[in-house]
Coordinates of C-alpha atoms and ligand atoms in Angstrom, one line a residue:
X1 CA 0.0 0.0 0.0
X2 CA 1.9 3.0 -1.4
X3 CA 5.2 2.1 -3.0
X4 CA 8.4 4.0 -2.4
X5 CA 11.6 3.8 -4.4
X6 CA 15.0 5.5 -4.5
X7 CA 18.3 5.2 -6.4
X8 CA 21.8 6.5 -6.0
X9 CA 24.5 5.4 -8.5
X10 CA 25.8 6.0 -11.9
X11 CA 22.6 5.7 -13.9
X12 CA 19.9 8.2 -14.7
X13 CA 17.9 8.1 -11.5
X14 CA 14.8 9.4 -13.1
X15 CA 14.6 6.4 -15.5
X16 CA 15.5 3.9 -12.8
X17 CA 13.0 5.3 -10.3
X18 CA 10.2 5.5 -12.9
X19 CA 10.8 1.8 -13.8
X20 CA 10.9 0.9 -10.1
X21 CA 7.5 2.6 -9.6
X22 CA 6.0 0.6 -12.4
X23 CA 7.1 -2.6 -10.6
X24 CA 5.6 -1.2 -7.3
X25 CA 2.4 0.1 -8.8
X26 CA 0.4 -2.9 -7.4
X27 CA 0.8 -1.2 -4.0
X28 CA -1.3 1.8 -5.1
X29 CA -1.9 3.7 -8.3
X30 CA -3.8 6.9 -7.4
X31 CA -0.8 9.1 -8.1
X32 CA 2.9 9.0 -8.8
X33 CA 5.9 11.4 -8.4
X34 CA 9.6 11.7 -8.4
X35 CA 12.1 14.1 -6.8
X36 CA 15.8 14.6 -7.5
X37 CA 18.4 16.7 -5.9
X38 CA 21.6 18.1 -7.5
X39 CA 22.1 21.5 -5.8
X40 CA 18.4 22.1 -5.9
X41 CA 15.5 19.7 -5.2
X42 CA 13.2 19.3 -8.2
X43 CA 9.8 17.4 -8.0
X44 CA 7.4 16.2 -10.7
X45 CA 4.2 14.6 -9.6
X46 CA 0.6 14.1 -10.6
X47 CA -2.6 12.3 -9.9
X48 CA -3.1 9.1 -12.0
X49 CA -1.0 6.1 -12.9
X50 CA 2.7 6.0 -13.7
X51 CA 1.9 6.6 -17.3
X52 CA 0.5 10.1 -16.3
X53 CA 3.8 10.8 -14.5
X54 CA 5.7 9.8 -17.7
X55 CA 3.6 12.2 -19.7
X56 CA 4.2 14.9 -17.1
X57 CA 8.0 14.2 -17.2
X58 CA 7.9 14.7 -21.0
X59 CA 6.4 18.2 -20.5
X60 CA 8.6 19.0 -17.5
X61 CA 11.8 16.9 -17.9
X62 CA 14.0 16.4 -14.9
X63 CA 17.7 16.6 -15.5
X64 CA 19.4 13.3 -15.7
X65 CA 20.9 13.1 -12.3
X66 CA 22.3 10.1 -10.3
X67 CA 20.0 10.3 -7.3
X68 CA 16.2 10.4 -6.9
X69 CA 13.3 9.1 -4.9
X70 CA 9.8 8.2 -6.1
X71 CA 6.3 7.3 -4.9
X72 CA 3.2 5.5 -6.1
X73 CA 0.2 6.3 -3.9
X74 CA -2.9 4.7 -2.5
X75 CA -4.7 7.6 -1.1
X76 CA -5.5 7.6 2.6
X77 CA -5.5 11.2 3.7
X78 CA -6.7 13.7 1.1
X79 CA -8.3 13.2 -2.3
X80 CA -6.5 12.0 -5.4
X81 CA -5.0 15.3 -6.6
X82 CA -1.7 16.6 -7.9
X83 CA -1.2 18.5 -4.6
X84 CA -1.7 15.4 -2.5
X85 CA 0.7 13.3 -4.5
X86 CA 4.1 12.6 -3.2
X87 CA 7.0 13.7 -2.9
X88 CA 6.3 16.4 -0.3
X89 CA 8.7 18.8 1.3
X90 CA 10.5 22.1 1.2
X91 CA 13.4 23.6 -0.8
X92 CA 15.7 21.9 1.7
X93 CA 14.2 18.5 2.3
X94 CA 11.7 16.3 0.4
X95 CA 10.3 12.9 1.3
X96 CA 8.2 10.0 0.0
X97 CA 6.2 8.2 2.7
X98 CA 4.4 4.9 3.0
X99 CA 2.2 4.5 6.1
X100 CA 0.1 6.8 8.2
X101 CA 1.1 9.4 10.7
X102 CA -1.9 9.1 13.0
X103 CA -1.2 12.3 15.1
X104 CA -0.6 14.5 12.0
X105 CA -3.3 17.0 12.9
X106 CA -1.7 17.7 16.2
X107 CA 1.7 18.1 14.6
X108 CA 0.2 20.2 11.8
X109 CA -1.2 22.7 14.4
X110 CA 2.3 23.0 16.0
X111 CA 4.0 23.5 12.6
X112 CA 1.4 26.2 11.7
X113 CA 2.2 27.9 15.0
X114 CA 5.9 27.9 13.9
X115 CA 4.9 29.6 10.7
X116 CA 4.7 26.7 8.3
X117 CA 2.0 26.6 5.6
X118 CA 0.7 23.5 3.8
X119 CA 0.0 22.7 0.1
X120 CA -1.7 19.4 0.7
X121 CA -4.2 17.6 3.0
X122 CA -1.8 14.7 3.6
X123 CA -0.3 13.4 6.8
X124 CA 2.9 12.9 4.8
X125 CA 3.4 16.6 4.1
X126 CA 3.2 17.1 7.9
X127 CA 5.9 14.5 8.3
X128 CA 8.1 16.3 5.7
X129 CA 7.7 19.7 7.3
X130 CA 8.5 18.4 10.7
X131 CA 11.7 16.9 9.3
X132 CA 12.4 20.3 7.7
X133 CA 11.8 21.9 11.1
X134 CA 14.4 19.8 12.9
X135 CA 16.8 20.0 10.0
X136 CA 16.8 23.8 10.2
X137 CA 17.5 23.5 13.9
X138 CA 20.2 20.8 13.7
X139 CA 21.6 20.9 10.2
X140 CA 22.0 17.2 10.5
X141 CA 19.8 14.9 8.4
X142 CA 20.1 11.9 10.6
X143 CA 19.2 13.8 13.7
X144 CA 16.4 15.6 12.0
X145 CA 14.9 12.3 10.8
X146 CA 15.3 10.7 14.3
X147 CA 13.8 13.7 16.1
X148 CA 10.9 14.1 13.7
X149 CA 10.0 10.4 13.6
X150 CA 10.2 10.1 17.3
X151 CA 7.1 12.4 17.4
X152 CA 5.2 10.3 14.9
X153 CA 2.4 7.9 16.0
X154 CA 1.6 5.3 13.4
X155 CA 3.6 3.7 10.6
X156 CA 6.1 5.0 8.2
X157 CA 8.7 4.0 5.6
X158 CA 10.3 7.2 4.5
X159 CA 13.0 8.0 1.9
X160 CA 14.3 11.6 2.2
X161 CA 16.7 13.8 0.2
X162 CA 18.3 17.0 1.4
X163 CA 19.4 19.9 -0.9
X164 CA 22.8 20.0 0.8
X165 CA 23.5 16.3 0.7
X166 CA 24.4 15.4 -2.9
X167 CA 24.2 11.7 -3.9
X168 CA 22.7 10.7 -0.5
X169 CA 19.3 9.3 0.4
X170 CA 18.2 8.8 4.0
X171 CA 15.7 6.2 4.9
X172 CA 13.9 5.2 8.1
X173 CA 11.0 2.9 8.9
X174 CA 8.5 1.7 11.4
X175 CA 6.0 -1.1 10.5
X176 CA 6.0 -0.3 6.7
X177 CA 8.8 -2.1 4.8
X178 CA 12.0 -0.8 3.3
X179 CA 14.4 -3.0 1.3
X180 CA 17.8 -1.9 0.2
X181 CA 19.2 -3.4 -3.0
X182 CA 22.9 -3.4 -3.2
X183 CA 24.6 -3.3 -6.6
X184 CA 28.1 -2.3 -7.7
X185 CA 28.6 1.4 -7.0
X186 CA 24.8 1.8 -6.9
X187 CA 22.1 1.3 -4.3
X188 CA 18.4 1.0 -4.6
X189 CA 15.6 1.6 -2.0
X190 CA 12.2 0.1 -2.4
X191 CA 9.1 -1.2 -0.7
X192 CA 9.5 -4.6 -2.4
X193 CA 12.2 -6.6 -4.2
X194 CA 10.8 -6.5 -7.8
X195 CA 11.6 -2.8 -8.0
X196 CA 15.4 -3.5 -8.2
X197 CA 15.5 -7.1 -9.3
X198 CA 16.7 -6.3 -12.9
X199 CA 19.8 -4.6 -11.4
X200 CA 20.7 -6.7 -8.4
X201 CA 19.5 -9.7 -6.4
X202 CA 21.5 -8.7 -3.3
X203 CA 19.5 -6.9 -0.6
X204 CA 18.7 -6.5 3.0
X205 CA 15.6 -5.4 4.9
X206 CA 15.8 -2.3 7.1
X207 CA 14.8 -3.3 10.6
X208 CA 12.1 -1.8 12.7
X209 CA 13.1 1.7 13.9
X210 CA 16.4 1.6 11.9
X211 CA 17.6 4.5 9.9
X212 CA 20.1 4.4 6.9
X213 CA 22.3 6.7 5.1
X214 CA 22.7 5.6 1.5
X215 CA 25.4 6.7 -1.0
X216 CA 26.5 5.1 -4.3
X217 CA 29.4 3.4 -2.6
X218 CA 27.8 2.1 0.5
X219 CA 25.3 2.3 3.3
X220 CA 25.4 2.9 7.0
X221 CA 22.5 1.6 9.2
X222 CA 21.8 2.8 12.7
X223 CA 19.4 1.7 15.4
X224 CA 17.1 4.0 17.4
X225 CA 19.9 4.8 19.8
X226 CA 22.2 5.8 17.0
X227 CA 24.5 2.7 17.2
X228 CA 25.7 1.4 13.9
X229 CA 24.1 -2.0 12.9
X230 CA 25.9 -4.5 10.6
X231 CA 23.7 -5.9 7.9
X232 CA 24.1 -9.3 6.1
X233 CA 23.0 -9.3 2.5
X234 CA 20.4 -11.8 1.4
X235 CA 19.9 -13.2 -2.1
X236 CA 16.5 -12.5 -3.7
X237 CA 14.5 -15.7 -3.9
X238 CA 13.3 -15.2 -7.5
X239 CA 14.6 -13.6 -10.6
X240 CA 13.5 -10.5 -12.6
X241 CA 11.5 -12.6 -15.1
X242 CA 9.1 -13.9 -12.4
X243 CA 8.0 -10.3 -11.9
X244 CA 7.2 -9.9 -15.6
X245 CA 4.0 -11.0 -17.4
X246 CA 5.9 -13.7 -19.3
X247 CA 3.8 -13.6 -22.5
X248 CA 0.4 -13.4 -20.7
X249 CA -1.8 -10.4 -21.2
X250 CA -2.2 -9.8 -17.5
X251 CA -0.3 -10.7 -14.3
X252 CA -3.5 -12.2 -12.9
X253 CA -3.7 -14.7 -15.8
X254 CA -0.1 -15.6 -15.5
X255 CA -0.4 -16.1 -11.8
X256 CA -3.4 -18.4 -12.2
X257 CA -1.4 -20.4 -14.7
X258 CA 1.3 -21.0 -12.0
X259 CA -1.1 -22.6 -9.5
X260 CA -0.8 -26.2 -10.5
X261 CA 3.0 -26.1 -10.3
X262 CA 2.9 -24.3 -6.9
X263 CA 0.6 -26.9 -5.5
X264 CA 2.8 -29.8 -6.7
X265 CA 5.9 -28.1 -5.3
X266 CA 4.3 -27.5 -1.9
X267 CA 3.1 -31.1 -1.6
X268 CA 6.7 -32.3 -2.1
X269 CA 8.3 -29.6 0.0
X270 CA 6.0 -30.4 3.0
X271 CA 6.2 -34.2 2.8
X272 CA 8.3 -36.7 4.7
X273 CA 10.3 -39.5 3.2
X274 CA 7.1 -41.6 2.8
X275 CA 5.3 -38.9 0.9
X276 CA 3.1 -38.0 3.9
X277 CA 2.5 -34.4 5.0
X278 CA 5.2 -33.1 7.3
X279 CA 6.1 -29.7 8.9
X280 CA 9.1 -28.9 11.0
X281 CA 7.1 -27.4 13.8
X282 CA 7.8 -27.6 17.6
X283 CA 6.5 -30.8 19.3
X284 CA 4.7 -28.5 21.8
X285 CA 2.6 -27.0 19.1
X286 CA 1.8 -30.3 17.4
X287 CA 1.0 -32.3 20.5
X288 CA -0.4 -29.8 23.1
X289 CA -2.5 -27.4 21.1
X290 CA -6.1 -27.6 22.4
X291 CA -7.7 -24.7 20.5
X292 CA -6.7 -22.8 17.4
X293 CA -7.6 -19.3 16.3
X294 CA -7.0 -18.4 12.7
X295 CA -6.7 -14.7 11.6
X296 CA -6.4 -13.0 8.2
X297 CA -7.9 -10.4 5.9
X298 CA -9.8 -10.8 2.7
X299 CA -8.7 -13.7 0.6
X300 CA -6.3 -14.8 3.4
X301 CA -9.2 -14.9 5.7
X302 CA -11.0 -17.2 3.3
X303 CA -8.0 -19.5 3.3
X304 CA -8.3 -19.3 7.1
X305 CA -12.0 -20.5 6.9
X306 CA -10.8 -23.5 4.9
X307 CA -8.0 -24.2 7.4
X308 CA -10.6 -24.1 10.2
X309 CA -12.9 -26.5 8.3
X310 CA -10.1 -29.0 7.8
X311 CA -8.6 -28.7 11.3
X312 CA -12.0 -29.6 12.8
X313 CA -12.8 -32.2 10.2
X314 CA -9.5 -34.0 10.0
X315 CA -7.5 -33.2 13.2
X316 CA -10.5 -32.7 15.5
X317 CA -9.1 -29.5 17.0
X318 CA -11.7 -26.8 17.9
X319 CA -10.9 -23.8 15.7
X320 CA -12.2 -20.4 15.1
X321 CA -11.4 -18.0 12.3
X322 CA -11.6 -14.3 12.4
X323 CA -11.2 -11.2 10.2
X324 CA -8.2 -9.4 11.6
X325 CA -9.7 -5.9 11.7
X326 CA -12.5 -7.2 13.9
X327 CA -10.5 -9.6 16.1
X328 CA -8.2 -6.8 17.1
X329 CA -11.0 -5.0 18.9
X330 CA -12.5 -8.0 20.7
X331 CA -11.5 -9.4 24.0
X332 CA -10.6 -12.9 23.0
X333 CA -10.7 -15.8 25.4
X334 CA -7.7 -18.0 24.8
X335 CA -7.2 -21.6 26.0
X336 CA -4.1 -22.4 28.0
X337 CA -2.8 -24.3 25.0
X338 CA -4.0 -21.9 22.4
X339 CA -2.3 -21.6 19.0
X340 CA -3.0 -18.5 16.9
X341 CA -2.3 -18.9 13.1
X342 CA -2.1 -15.8 11.1
X343 CA -2.3 -16.0 7.3
X344 CA -0.9 -13.4 5.0
X345 CA 0.5 -13.2 1.5
X346 CA 2.4 -10.0 2.0
X347 CA 3.3 -10.6 5.6
X348 CA 2.7 -6.9 6.2
X349 CA -1.0 -6.4 6.3
X350 CA -1.5 -3.9 9.2
X351 CA -4.5 -5.5 10.8
X352 CA -3.1 -9.0 10.7
X353 CA 0.3 -7.8 12.0
X354 CA -1.3 -5.9 14.9
X355 CA -3.3 -9.0 15.9
X356 CA -0.1 -11.0 15.8
X357 CA 1.6 -8.5 18.1
X358 CA -1.2 -8.3 20.5
X359 CA -1.6 -12.0 20.8
X360 CA 2.1 -12.5 21.3
X361 CA 2.1 -9.9 24.0
X362 CA -0.5 -12.1 25.8
X363 CA 2.0 -14.9 25.7
X364 CA 0.0 -17.0 23.2
X365 CA 1.9 -19.2 20.7
X366 CA 1.8 -18.0 17.1
X367 CA 2.3 -19.5 13.7
X368 CA 2.5 -17.5 10.5
X369 CA 1.5 -18.9 7.1
X370 CA 3.2 -16.3 4.9
X371 CA 4.3 -15.9 1.3
X372 CA 6.8 -13.0 1.4
X373 CA 10.1 -14.3 3.0
X374 CA 11.5 -12.1 5.7
X375 CA 8.3 -10.0 5.9
X376 CA 7.2 -8.6 9.3
X377 CA 4.7 -11.4 10.0
X378 CA 7.2 -14.0 9.0
X379 CA 9.8 -12.6 11.3
X380 CA 7.6 -11.9 14.3
X381 CA 5.5 -15.1 14.5
X382 CA 7.0 -17.8 16.7
X383 CA 7.0 -20.2 13.8
X384 CA 6.5 -19.7 10.1
X385 CA 5.4 -21.8 7.2
X386 CA 6.1 -20.3 3.8
X387 CA 3.6 -20.7 1.0
X388 CA 6.4 -20.4 -1.7
X389 CA 4.0 -19.0 -4.3
X390 CA 6.6 -16.6 -5.7
X391 CA 6.0 -12.9 -6.3
X392 CA 2.3 -12.0 -6.7
X393 CA 1.9 -8.8 -8.7
X394 CA -1.8 -8.7 -9.7
X395 CA -3.8 -6.9 -7.0
X396 CA -6.3 -9.7 -6.8
X397 CA -4.7 -12.6 -5.0
X398 CA -4.9 -15.9 -6.9
X399 CA -1.9 -18.2 -6.6
X400 CA -1.2 -17.0 -3.0
X401 CA -4.7 -18.2 -2.0
X402 CA -4.3 -21.6 -3.7
X403 CA -0.9 -22.0 -1.9
X404 CA -2.5 -21.0 1.4
X405 CA -5.2 -23.5 1.0
X406 CA -2.7 -26.2 0.0
X407 CA -0.7 -25.5 3.1
X408 CA -4.0 -25.6 5.1
X409 CA -4.8 -29.1 3.7
X410 CA -1.2 -30.4 4.4
X411 CA -1.1 -28.9 7.8
X412 CA -4.5 -30.2 9.0
X413 CA -3.5 -33.7 7.7
X414 CA -0.2 -33.4 9.5
X415 CA -1.9 -32.4 12.8
X416 CA -4.3 -35.3 12.4
X417 CA -1.5 -37.8 11.7
X418 CA 0.8 -36.6 14.5
X419 CA -1.9 -36.6 17.1
X420 CA -3.0 -40.1 16.0
X421 CA -6.5 -38.8 15.2
X422 CA -6.2 -40.6 11.9
X423 CA -5.0 -44.1 11.0
X424 CA -1.9 -44.2 8.9
X425 CA -3.8 -45.8 6.1
X426 CA -6.2 -42.9 6.1
X427 CA -3.3 -40.4 6.0
X428 CA -1.9 -42.2 3.0
X429 CA -5.3 -42.0 1.2
X430 CA -5.5 -38.3 1.9
X431 CA -1.9 -37.8 0.7
X432 CA -2.9 -39.6 -2.5
X433 CA -5.9 -37.4 -2.9
X434 CA -3.7 -34.3 -2.5
X435 CA -1.3 -35.5 -5.2
X436 CA -4.2 -35.4 -7.7
X437 CA -4.7 -31.7 -7.1
X438 CA -2.2 -30.3 -9.7
X439 CA -4.1 -32.2 -12.4
X440 CA -7.4 -31.1 -11.1
X441 CA -6.2 -27.5 -11.2
X442 CA -5.1 -28.0 -14.8
X443 CA -8.7 -29.0 -15.6
X444 CA -9.7 -25.3 -14.9
X445 CA -7.3 -24.1 -17.6
X446 CA -8.7 -26.7 -20.0
X447 CA -12.2 -25.5 -19.2
X448 CA -11.3 -21.9 -19.9
X449 CA -13.5 -21.6 -23.0
X450 CA -16.5 -22.9 -21.1
X451 CA -15.7 -20.4 -18.3
X452 CA -15.4 -17.6 -20.8
X453 CA -18.9 -18.5 -22.1
X454 CA -20.3 -18.2 -18.5
X455 CA -18.5 -14.9 -18.2
X456 CA -20.4 -13.7 -21.4
X457 CA -23.7 -14.8 -19.7
X458 CA -23.1 -12.9 -16.5
X459 CA -21.1 -9.9 -17.7
X460 CA -24.1 -7.5 -17.8
X461 CA -25.6 -8.6 -14.4
X462 CA -25.8 -5.9 -11.7
X463 CA -26.1 -8.5 -8.9
X464 CA -25.1 -12.1 -8.6
X465 CA -25.2 -14.8 -6.0
X466 CA -22.8 -17.7 -5.3
X467 CA -24.1 -20.6 -3.3
X468 CA -22.6 -23.7 -1.8
X469 CA -22.5 -25.9 1.3
X470 CA -19.6 -26.9 3.5
X471 CA -16.3 -26.8 1.6
X472 CA -18.2 -25.6 -1.5
X473 CA -19.4 -22.6 0.4
X474 CA -15.8 -21.7 1.3
X475 CA -14.7 -22.0 -2.3
X476 CA -17.7 -19.9 -3.3
X477 CA -17.0 -17.1 -0.8
X478 CA -13.6 -16.6 -2.4
X479 CA -15.0 -16.8 -5.9
X480 CA -17.5 -14.1 -5.1
X481 CA -14.9 -11.8 -3.7
X482 CA -12.7 -12.3 -6.7
X483 CA -15.6 -11.5 -9.1
X484 CA -16.7 -8.3 -7.3
X485 CA -13.1 -7.1 -6.8
X486 CA -12.1 -7.1 -10.4
X487 CA -15.4 -7.0 -12.4
X488 CA -17.3 -4.6 -10.1
X489 CA -20.4 -6.8 -10.3
X490 CA -22.1 -6.8 -6.9
X491 CA -21.9 -10.4 -5.8
X492 CA -23.0 -12.1 -2.6
X493 CA -22.1 -15.5 -1.4
X494 CA -24.5 -17.4 0.7
X495 CA -24.6 -20.8 2.3
X496 CA -27.1 -22.4 0.0
X497 CA -29.6 -23.2 2.7
X498 CA -29.6 -19.6 4.1
X499 CA -30.9 -17.9 0.9
X500 CA -34.5 -18.5 1.8
X501 CA -34.1 -16.8 5.2
X502 CA -34.4 -13.4 3.7
X503 CA -32.0 -12.9 0.8
X504 CA -34.0 -14.8 -1.8
X505 CA -36.2 -11.7 -2.0
X506 CA -33.4 -10.1 -4.0
X507 CA -33.5 -12.8 -6.7
X508 CA -35.1 -11.8 -10.0
X509 CA -34.6 -13.0 -13.6
X510 CA -31.7 -10.6 -13.8
X511 CA -29.8 -12.3 -10.9
X512 CA -27.5 -15.1 -12.0
X513 CA -26.9 -17.7 -9.3
X514 CA -23.6 -19.7 -9.5
X515 CA -24.0 -23.0 -7.5
X516 CA -21.1 -25.2 -6.6
X517 CA -21.7 -29.0 -6.5
X518 CA -18.4 -30.4 -5.3
X519 CA -19.8 -32.0 -2.2
X520 CA -21.7 -35.0 -3.4
X521 CA -23.2 -35.7 0.0
X522 CA -24.9 -32.3 -0.1
X523 CA -26.2 -32.7 -3.7
X524 CA -29.9 -33.3 -2.9
X525 CA -30.0 -30.3 -0.6
X526 CA -28.0 -28.1 -3.1
X527 CA -30.3 -29.1 -5.9
X528 CA -33.4 -28.0 -3.9
X529 CA -31.7 -24.7 -3.2
X530 CA -30.8 -24.2 -6.8
X531 CA -34.4 -25.0 -7.8
X532 CA -35.6 -22.4 -5.2
X533 CA -33.5 -19.7 -7.0
X534 CA -34.3 -20.9 -10.5
X535 CA -38.1 -20.9 -9.8
X536 CA -37.7 -17.1 -9.0
X537 CA -36.4 -16.7 -12.5
X538 CA -32.6 -16.6 -11.7
X539 CA -30.3 -17.7 -14.4
X540 CA -28.8 -20.8 -12.8
X541 CA -25.2 -21.8 -13.4
X542 CA -24.1 -25.1 -11.9
X543 CA -20.5 -26.1 -11.6
X544 CA -20.8 -29.8 -11.2
X545 CA -19.9 -33.3 -12.4
X546 CA -22.3 -34.3 -15.2
X547 CA -25.7 -35.0 -13.5
X548 CA -29.0 -35.3 -15.2
X549 CA -31.0 -33.9 -12.2
X550 CA -28.8 -30.8 -12.1
X551 CA -28.9 -30.5 -15.9
X552 CA -32.7 -30.3 -15.7
X553 CA -32.6 -27.3 -13.4
X554 CA -29.4 -25.4 -14.4
X555 CA -29.4 -23.1 -17.4
X556 CA -25.7 -23.6 -17.8
X557 CA -23.5 -26.4 -16.5
X558 CA -19.8 -26.3 -16.3
X559 CA -17.8 -29.5 -15.7
X560 CA -16.0 -29.2 -12.4
X561 CA -12.5 -30.4 -11.5
X562 CA -12.2 -34.0 -10.3
X563 CA -11.0 -34.2 -6.8
X564 CA -12.1 -35.4 -3.3
X565 CA -14.7 -33.2 -1.7
X566 CA -12.4 -32.0 1.1
X567 CA -10.0 -30.4 -1.4
X568 CA -12.6 -28.9 -3.7
X569 CA -11.7 -25.3 -2.6
X570 CA -8.2 -25.8 -3.9
X571 CA -9.2 -27.4 -7.2
X572 CA -12.0 -24.9 -7.7
X573 CA -10.0 -21.8 -7.0
X574 CA -8.5 -21.4 -10.5
X575 CA -11.8 -22.0 -12.2
X576 CA -13.6 -19.2 -10.2
X577 CA -10.6 -16.9 -10.6
X578 CA -10.8 -17.4 -14.4
X579 CA -14.5 -16.7 -14.2
X580 CA -13.7 -13.4 -12.5
X581 CA -10.9 -12.7 -14.9
X582 CA -13.0 -13.2 -18.1
X583 CA -16.0 -11.3 -16.7
X584 CA -13.7 -8.4 -15.9
X585 CA -12.1 -8.5 -19.3
X586 CA -15.5 -8.5 -21.1
X587 CA -16.6 -5.5 -19.0
X588 CA -13.4 -3.7 -20.0
X589 CA -12.1 -3.5 -16.4
X590 CA -8.4 -3.1 -15.5
X591 CA -7.9 -6.7 -14.3
X592 CA -4.5 -6.2 -12.6
X593 CA -5.2 -2.9 -11.0
X594 CA -8.9 -2.7 -10.0
X595 CA -10.2 0.7 -9.0
X596 CA -9.8 1.9 -5.4
X597 CA -7.6 -1.0 -4.4
X598 CA -4.0 -1.8 -3.6
X599 CA -2.1 -4.8 -2.6
X600 CA -0.4 -5.1 0.8
X601 CA -2.7 -3.1 3.0
X602 CA -0.4 -1.5 5.5
X603 CA -3.0 0.8 7.0
X604 CA -5.7 -0.2 9.4
Ligands
F6R1 C1 -8.1 -10.0 -2.5 C2 -6.9 -9.7 -1.8 C3 -7.0 -9.2 -0.4 C4 -5.9 -9.8 0.4 C5 -5.9 -9.1 1.8 C6 -4.9 -9.7 2.7 O1 -7.9 -10.5 -3.8 O2 -5.8 -9.8 -2.3 O3 -8.3 -9.5 0.1 O4 -6.0 -11.1 0.5 O5 -5.7 -7.7 1.7 O6 -3.6 -9.5 2.2 P1 -2.4 -10.4 2.8 O7 -2.6 -11.8 2.4 O8 -1.2 -9.8 2.1 O9 -2.3 -10.2 4.3

């Protein structure tokens, strides 16, 4: 959520930073801007996507200098306008900021009383002017940054340039991420690895509260007290091509195409020598956990619902699942042997991270299921399981969800096996079922034409329902979110039996209903529910194995992937993602960057 980038080195910083911003634009695309300093600070910024910034740069070119910072914004404070775009600052200091300075109104009042005036409505400009205030007092950038940020409440990742410090960028963070890419005689600053991956794979993460001074030939990092911190460089876990579209029209489509391979990799990574699910977790967690609470946001929350379903069904562990932004403000009652599992693709979602911290402070054991290696949640949870889905660029999460669900299936089976809830033979059978998943997922790709036809049928709908029962319901919730997120069709997902308790009044002949029939045990009940909707005129779409009774009711039938009922949400994910994708395409929507959204929601 908001991407920041910076460069010092021998190249033209304007070009490097613009390219970096394109790679980070999944974090927000309301506005973009760049600032450089070479004797004087120059800024070009505008509302709109990076392409608008490029146009603006053609009209007002910046000189080709070797140092610059840039920002791509997801608006939080202040409308989407040129004035509210980053960078913000004065003739002496200019910054880009990712995060929220919660006490900005108070700080703004103080700055006004010191004679400062403001051009924007943003919290970030307040941050910039406070840094300016301390810089004018101390003439030392590091002290100014330390003093100013010590007054901030909230989160920040800041890159700052000072008129009097040529070829130097200062950067400081709390909660929001900063990565430093280290090349030969050049250094990159970014919110995420893809921004510098075509130049260097060596990088490190700036730690919580750390501040760094970056010059082309090196960096110095200090902790809050001002003591120097040594940093070990890491090697980026993927290459530049994995952050490209690779011949696909959209990142989302490319990422869906990777799902079968990811599932197959995860199954072998998290298996023991006998091909049975295995995780290197502490014996205490495996043996003694008596109750589990799963927490996540959005799609990750849906993967959490699936994990809850499987933990109860297979491992017989009582489990709850909560949306992080709600859970934070409840007063949870934990068991003595509670385990809290947080699920997050980015590992930096503010609500999920806050829950993790609060739960840890209560002394509860925590486990993170995370995609981004070394992210805040991955580092702070007591134990971590990585989902190894690779970099996910499309704003709508696809392969990360499938990977989370696969880990959920493997983990629940592992709990069941290790706690002897299941016979070994049963575990073997489940392991065999899991191994069929990569093929089942490929089925979705083979059914793409049929899915595109369904998309044609629903593309003009204003409202739509998904229905399902048990695991199908969980698959359907995520399918519904994906559809509304990228196609802007209002979609609701209901447990099929619940429709008639009020919501059925919304169904008209203009309301398509998509019903999932993965759970064969539930078929008769599901069929009645589909009939209830169809008899109110709904266009009924069934995703099901061939079945004459369903065919009699459904207007359209799509052949579903073949897999065991338990794992239907995994096998079904690609299919529903493709449905959302084709519907969005037919409606002319921006599939990879849907309106109002951003990936990695680092504000609460
Ligand atoms: C939807 C989507 C979001 C994220 C949610 C949590 O397609 O991507 O709902 O799932 O913002 O993000 P992470 O998993 O990064 O914590």
